[in-house]
Amino acid sequence: MDFEIVKLAYFSPTGTTRQILKAVTEGLGAANVEHIDLTLPQAETQAPTEIRDELILLGVPVYEGRVPTTAIPRLSQLKADKTPAVIVVVYGNRNFDDALLEFHDFAKELGYLPIACGAFIGEHSFANEDRPLAIGRPDADDLKAAQEFGAQIRAKMNGLDSINEASLIKPPGNKPYREIDRSGLADRSAVTKDEDCTLCGDCALLCPVGAITIEDTVKTDNMACILCNACVKNCPTGARVVDDPMINKIANWVSRNFQARREPQTFL
Ligand SMILES: Cc1cc2nc3c(=O)[nH]c(=O)nc-3n(C[C@H](O)[C@H](O)[C@H](O)COP(=O)(O)O)c2cc1C
Ligand code: SF4
Ligand code: SF4
């Protein structure tokens, strides 16, 4: 089975999921690559699209061992009819728990045929110099692994006369999926150090849930914030921070306990 068009659909607030999908595409060697970026709020109100015939790569980060809830309605706009799909999650070196299985099952519900799955590592959203968790990942080795995964997918597709012949895969994970308990974090958000803020507005433009408005100071809707850290990592002056005792406690604990380097895992 040949394919010329590859679509990449992703939710990627801090960009590591997007990086991995791009590297997989390089390994696939597709002539025509189309991006469907589901990161910003407008992705939710876009007209539903049916993805047909092409190969699609679907990617999300792992949040609390699961698919981020924000990504679900956005992905639901991309229905499919037996479209071959590569399912990718990217996690911050702790664990992907049930996220890959959940994403795989959800893609099937939407009409995709998952022909390959992968879990890759990206710099942890909460990483900083005090808690260096997977800093700088994906690195050159991760990107090489992602490219090799792409080449393996190409070989699998080339060996098929029709998509109906594809062996489907089942990634690791448990059902019921890991429970998400946000009770302790529900009303916490990134905040702004006014003295360092130039009111440039970058943070508001890239917030995936539209939680930020710029007035005479930066205002944040702390019930909407999903703590993705996109504003923190992209603020040009370092004015945007997540500096909450409870979040710091959890993030420091994760950093202390999950330093051992984890490697990408792929399933074909
Ligand atoms: C709210 C939240 C929860 C997270 N939960 C996990 C987790 O359970 N396991 C893990 O290893 N990393 C976790 N991470 C880290 C992200 O999965 C990781 O940094 C990923 O590379 C971010 O992807 P992105 O750059 O595409 O946004 C979490 C990050 C956030 C913001
Ligand atoms: S990106 Fe940083 S400097 Fe710009 S408005 Fe937001 S907090 Fe202020
Ligand atoms: S305000 Fe919250 S949701 Fe918006 S970019 Fe910042 S951390 Fe992410």
PDB file of N, CA, C and O in Angstrom, residues 83 85 98 102 190 197 237 253:
ATOM      1  N   THR A  83      -9.422   4.631   8.302  1.00  0.00           N
ATOM      2  CA  THR A  83      -8.179   5.318   7.926  1.00  0.00           C
ATOM      3  C   THR A  83      -7.041   4.778   8.789  1.00  0.00           C
ATOM      4  O   THR A  83      -7.158   4.751  10.019  1.00  0.00           O
ATOM      5  N   ALA A  85      -3.996   4.657  11.097  1.00  0.00           N
ATOM      6  CA  ALA A  85      -3.518   5.691  12.023  1.00  0.00           C
ATOM      7  C   ALA A  85      -2.351   5.189  12.855  1.00  0.00           C
ATOM      8  O   ALA A  85      -2.288   4.012  13.234  1.00  0.00           O
ATOM      9  N   ASP A  98      -1.826   4.491  31.259  1.00  0.00           N
ATOM     10  CA  ASP A  98      -2.864   3.969  30.359  1.00  0.00           C
ATOM     11  C   ASP A  98      -3.135   4.879  29.162  1.00  0.00           C
ATOM     12  O   ASP A  98      -4.079   4.646  28.400  1.00  0.00           O
ATOM     13  N   GLU A 102      -5.614   4.143  26.051  1.00  0.00           N
ATOM     14  CA  GLU A 102      -6.805   4.993  25.966  1.00  0.00           C
ATOM     15  C   GLU A 102      -6.869   5.690  24.599  1.00  0.00           C
ATOM     16  O   GLU A 102      -7.916   5.742  23.952  1.00  0.00           O
ATOM     17  N   ALA A 190      -0.924  28.922  36.379  1.00  0.00           N
ATOM     18  CA  ALA A 190       0.281  29.739  36.205  1.00  0.00           C
ATOM     19  C   ALA A 190      -0.084  31.174  36.587  1.00  0.00           C
ATOM     20  O   ALA A 190      -1.243  31.586  36.454  1.00  0.00           O
ATOM     21  N   CYS A 197       6.709  41.652  33.670  1.00  0.00           N
ATOM     22  CA  CYS A 197       5.833  41.475  32.506  1.00  0.00           C
ATOM     23  C   CYS A 197       5.787  42.753  31.661  1.00  0.00           C
ATOM     24  O   CYS A 197       5.607  43.843  32.187  1.00  0.00           O
ATOM     25  N   THR A 237      10.151  37.097  28.964  1.00  0.00           N
ATOM     26  CA  THR A 237      10.867  37.742  30.075  1.00  0.00           C
ATOM     27  C   THR A 237      10.945  36.873  31.322  1.00  0.00           C
ATOM     28  O   THR A 237      11.462  37.320  32.348  1.00  0.00           O
ATOM     29  N   TRP A 253       8.717  16.072  43.684  1.00  0.00           N
ATOM     30  CA  TRP A 253       8.707  14.643  44.014  1.00  0.00           C
ATOM     31  C   TRP A 253       8.897  13.808  42.743  1.00  0.00           C
ATOM     32  O   TRP A 253       9.712  12.879  42.703  1.00  0.00           O
TER      33      TRP A 253
END
